Amino acid sequence: MREDPHVCRRCALAGPTCCQLSAGQEEFCFPLSVLEKDRIRDHLPDLGGFASAPNSASFVDGLSRLFPDERREVKALFPAGKEHLRLAVDAHGACRFLSPGGCLVPREARPYYCRLFPFWITGERITLFETPFCLAQQEHPKVGDLLAVLGLTTTQVASLHGSLRLAWGLPPRPGMDAVKKGF
Ligand code: SF4
Ligand code: SF4
């Protein structure tokens, strides 16, 4: 299986992508760390691409499901009554960094979850966010094939997930020694 450098562009031509939220799903948008925001700002002028959102019960619950063994830590990191940072979206739910030609942010400066999608780490395994719109996933439902098509390795996914954990404030997991604190 070879990398398909055009699959995300084909996906965008076919319909909504991982860069666009469905109406009413804004509350479940992943948080963005200050580090990730600053890195985007280093690469792009201020396009107004960031927003603050409340740590609502639904938001925290959704995030906790991603870290089922660390629900207490997630709640402590995103306390009720406070706010978190996230990417801003337009009236159609599209990320403000999304242009007709794709993401304006260079790949290495994109938020970790953008670079990880549709992969996640559950326990020791690479798992998938199952979505009806991910063309790459529709065409290549097996994790190994999908990794190759999206140009990622298992090591890179583990490293990105580890960096995301640190950026969000979660502690390193055992075996995460390879993740550099400086991201
Ligand atoms: S930053 Fe780029 S990759 Fe991430 S959601 Fe926005 S447009 Fe998509
Ligand atoms: S990762 Fe999947 S959902 Fe996101 S743009 Fe690529 S094919 Fe579409």
Coordinates of C-alpha atoms and ligand atoms in Angstrom, one line a residue:
M1 CA 0.0 0.0 0.0
R2 CA 1.3 3.4 -1.0
E3 CA 0.7 6.9 0.3
D4 CA -2.1 8.8 -1.5
P5 CA -1.1 12.4 -1.3
H6 CA -4.4 13.5 -2.9
V7 CA -6.9 11.5 -0.8
C8 CA -7.7 14.5 1.5
R9 CA -8.2 16.8 -1.4
R10 CA -10.6 14.2 -3.0
C11 CA -12.4 14.0 0.3
A12 CA -12.8 17.8 0.4
L13 CA -14.3 17.8 -3.1
A14 CA -16.8 15.1 -2.2
G15 CA -18.1 16.8 1.0
P16 CA -17.4 17.7 4.6
T17 CA -14.1 16.6 6.1
C18 CA -12.5 16.3 9.5
C19 CA -11.9 20.1 9.1
Q20 CA -15.6 20.8 9.4
L21 CA -18.0 20.4 12.3
S22 CA -21.6 19.4 11.9
A23 CA -24.1 22.0 13.1
G24 CA -24.5 21.8 16.9
Q25 CA -21.2 19.8 17.4
E26 CA -19.1 22.9 18.2
E27 CA -19.3 22.0 21.9
F28 CA -17.4 18.8 21.2
C29 CA -14.5 20.4 19.3
F30 CA -11.2 19.3 20.7
P31 CA -9.3 21.7 22.9
L32 CA -6.2 23.5 21.6
S33 CA -3.2 24.1 23.8
V34 CA -1.5 27.5 24.0
L35 CA 1.6 25.9 22.5
E36 CA -0.3 24.7 19.5
K37 CA -1.9 28.1 19.0
D38 CA 1.4 29.9 19.3
R39 CA 3.0 27.5 16.7
I40 CA 0.2 28.3 14.2
R41 CA 0.7 32.1 14.9
D42 CA 4.4 31.7 14.1
H43 CA 3.5 30.5 10.6
L44 CA 0.4 32.6 9.8
P45 CA -0.8 36.1 10.3
D46 CA -3.6 36.5 12.8
L47 CA -6.7 35.2 10.9
G48 CA -8.9 35.1 13.9
G49 CA -8.8 31.3 13.9
F50 CA -9.1 30.8 17.6
A51 CA -12.0 30.8 20.0
S52 CA -12.7 30.2 23.7
A53 CA -15.4 27.8 24.8
P54 CA -16.8 26.8 28.2
N55 CA -15.8 23.6 29.8
S56 CA -19.4 22.4 29.6
A57 CA -20.4 19.0 31.1
S58 CA -20.9 17.6 27.6
F59 CA -17.5 18.8 26.5
V60 CA -15.7 17.2 29.5
D61 CA -17.7 14.1 29.2
G62 CA -16.8 13.7 25.5
L63 CA -13.1 14.3 26.3
S64 CA -13.2 11.8 29.2
R65 CA -14.4 9.1 26.8
L66 CA -11.2 9.4 25.0
F67 CA -9.2 8.8 28.2
P68 CA -11.5 6.3 30.0
D69 CA -8.9 5.5 32.7
E70 CA -8.1 9.2 33.3
R71 CA -11.5 10.8 33.7
R72 CA -10.5 12.4 37.0
E73 CA -7.4 14.0 35.4
V74 CA -9.4 15.3 32.5
K75 CA -12.0 16.9 34.8
A76 CA -9.2 18.5 36.8
L77 CA -7.6 19.9 33.6
F78 CA -10.9 21.3 32.3
P79 CA -12.8 22.4 35.4
A80 CA -16.4 23.4 35.3
G81 CA -17.0 27.2 35.1
K82 CA -13.7 27.8 33.2
E83 CA -13.0 28.0 29.5
H84 CA -10.6 26.3 27.0
L85 CA -9.2 27.3 23.7
R86 CA -10.2 25.7 20.4
L87 CA -10.1 26.3 16.7
A88 CA -12.7 28.8 15.5
V89 CA -15.2 27.7 12.9
D90 CA -17.3 29.7 10.4
A91 CA -21.1 29.7 10.0
H92 CA -20.9 26.4 8.2
G93 CA -18.7 24.7 10.8
A94 CA -15.5 24.9 8.8
C95 CA -12.2 25.6 10.5
R96 CA -11.1 29.2 9.7
F97 CA -7.8 27.9 8.5
L98 CA -9.5 25.8 5.8
S99 CA -9.2 27.3 2.4
P100 CA -10.4 26.1 -1.0
G101 CA -6.9 24.7 -1.5
G102 CA -6.8 22.9 1.9
C103 CA -5.4 23.8 5.2
L104 CA -3.4 27.0 5.3
V105 CA -1.3 25.8 8.2
P106 CA 1.9 23.9 7.3
R107 CA 1.5 20.3 8.3
E108 CA 4.2 20.5 11.0
A109 CA 2.4 23.4 12.7
R110 CA -1.1 21.9 12.7
P111 CA -2.7 20.9 16.0
Y112 CA -1.8 17.4 17.0
Y113 CA -5.3 16.1 16.6
C114 CA -5.4 17.4 13.0
R115 CA -2.2 15.4 12.3
L116 CA -3.5 12.3 14.1
F117 CA -7.0 12.1 12.6
P118 CA -8.5 9.6 12.1
F119 CA -6.2 7.7 14.4
W120 CA -6.2 7.5 18.2
I121 CA -4.4 5.3 20.8
T122 CA -6.5 3.2 23.0
G123 CA -4.4 1.3 25.6
E124 CA -1.6 0.1 23.5
R125 CA -3.5 -0.1 20.2
I126 CA -4.0 2.3 17.3
T127 CA -7.8 2.7 16.9
L128 CA -9.9 4.8 14.5
F129 CA -12.4 7.5 14.9
E130 CA -15.1 5.9 12.8
T131 CA -16.7 8.6 10.7
P132 CA -19.0 8.5 7.7
F133 CA -17.2 11.2 5.9
C134 CA -13.5 10.2 5.9
L135 CA -12.8 9.1 2.3
A136 CA -9.5 7.6 3.2
Q137 CA -11.2 5.4 5.8
Q138 CA -14.0 4.4 3.4
E139 CA -11.4 3.4 0.8
H140 CA -9.0 1.7 3.3
P141 CA -10.8 0.5 6.4
K142 CA -7.9 -1.5 7.8
V143 CA -5.6 0.5 10.1
G144 CA -2.4 -0.7 8.4
D145 CA -3.6 0.3 4.9
L146 CA -4.9 3.6 6.2
L147 CA -1.6 4.5 7.9
A148 CA 0.2 3.9 4.6
V149 CA -2.3 5.9 2.5
L150 CA -2.1 8.8 4.9
G151 CA 1.7 8.7 5.0
L152 CA 2.0 7.8 8.7
T153 CA 3.7 5.1 10.7
T154 CA 2.7 3.5 13.9
T155 CA 5.6 5.2 15.6
Q156 CA 4.5 8.6 14.3
V157 CA 1.0 8.1 15.5
A158 CA 2.2 7.0 19.0
S159 CA 4.5 10.1 19.1
L160 CA 1.7 12.5 18.0
H161 CA -0.7 11.0 20.5
G162 CA 2.0 11.3 23.2
S163 CA 2.6 15.0 22.3
L164 CA -1.1 15.7 22.3
R165 CA -1.4 14.2 25.8
L166 CA 1.4 16.5 27.0
A167 CA 0.0 19.5 25.3
W168 CA -3.4 19.0 26.9
G169 CA -1.7 18.6 30.3
L170 CA -2.0 14.8 30.7
P171 CA 1.1 13.0 32.1
P172 CA 3.2 10.8 29.8
R173 CA 2.0 7.2 29.7
P174 CA 4.5 4.4 30.5
G175 CA 6.7 3.7 27.4
M176 CA 6.4 7.3 26.2
D177 CA 10.1 8.1 26.8
A178 CA 10.5 8.8 23.1
V179 CA 8.2 11.8 23.2
K180 CA 10.2 14.9 23.6
K181 CA 9.0 17.5 26.1
G182 CA 9.6 20.3 23.6
F183 CA 7.3 18.6 21.1
Ligands
SF4_1 S1 -6.0 23.5 11.3 FE1 -6.0 22.8 9.2 S2 -6.1 20.5 9.4 FE2 -6.8 21.4 11.4 S3 -9.0 21.5 11.3 FE3 -8.2 23.5 10.6 S4 -8.0 23.4 8.4 FE4 -8.2 21.3 9.2
SF4_2 S1 -8.3 12.6 7.1 FE1 -10.1 11.6 6.2 S2 -11.8 13.1 6.8 FE2 -9.8 14.2 7.0 S3 -9.6 15.2 4.9 FE3 -8.4 13.3 4.9 S4 -9.8 11.8 4.0 FE4 -11.1 13.5 4.7

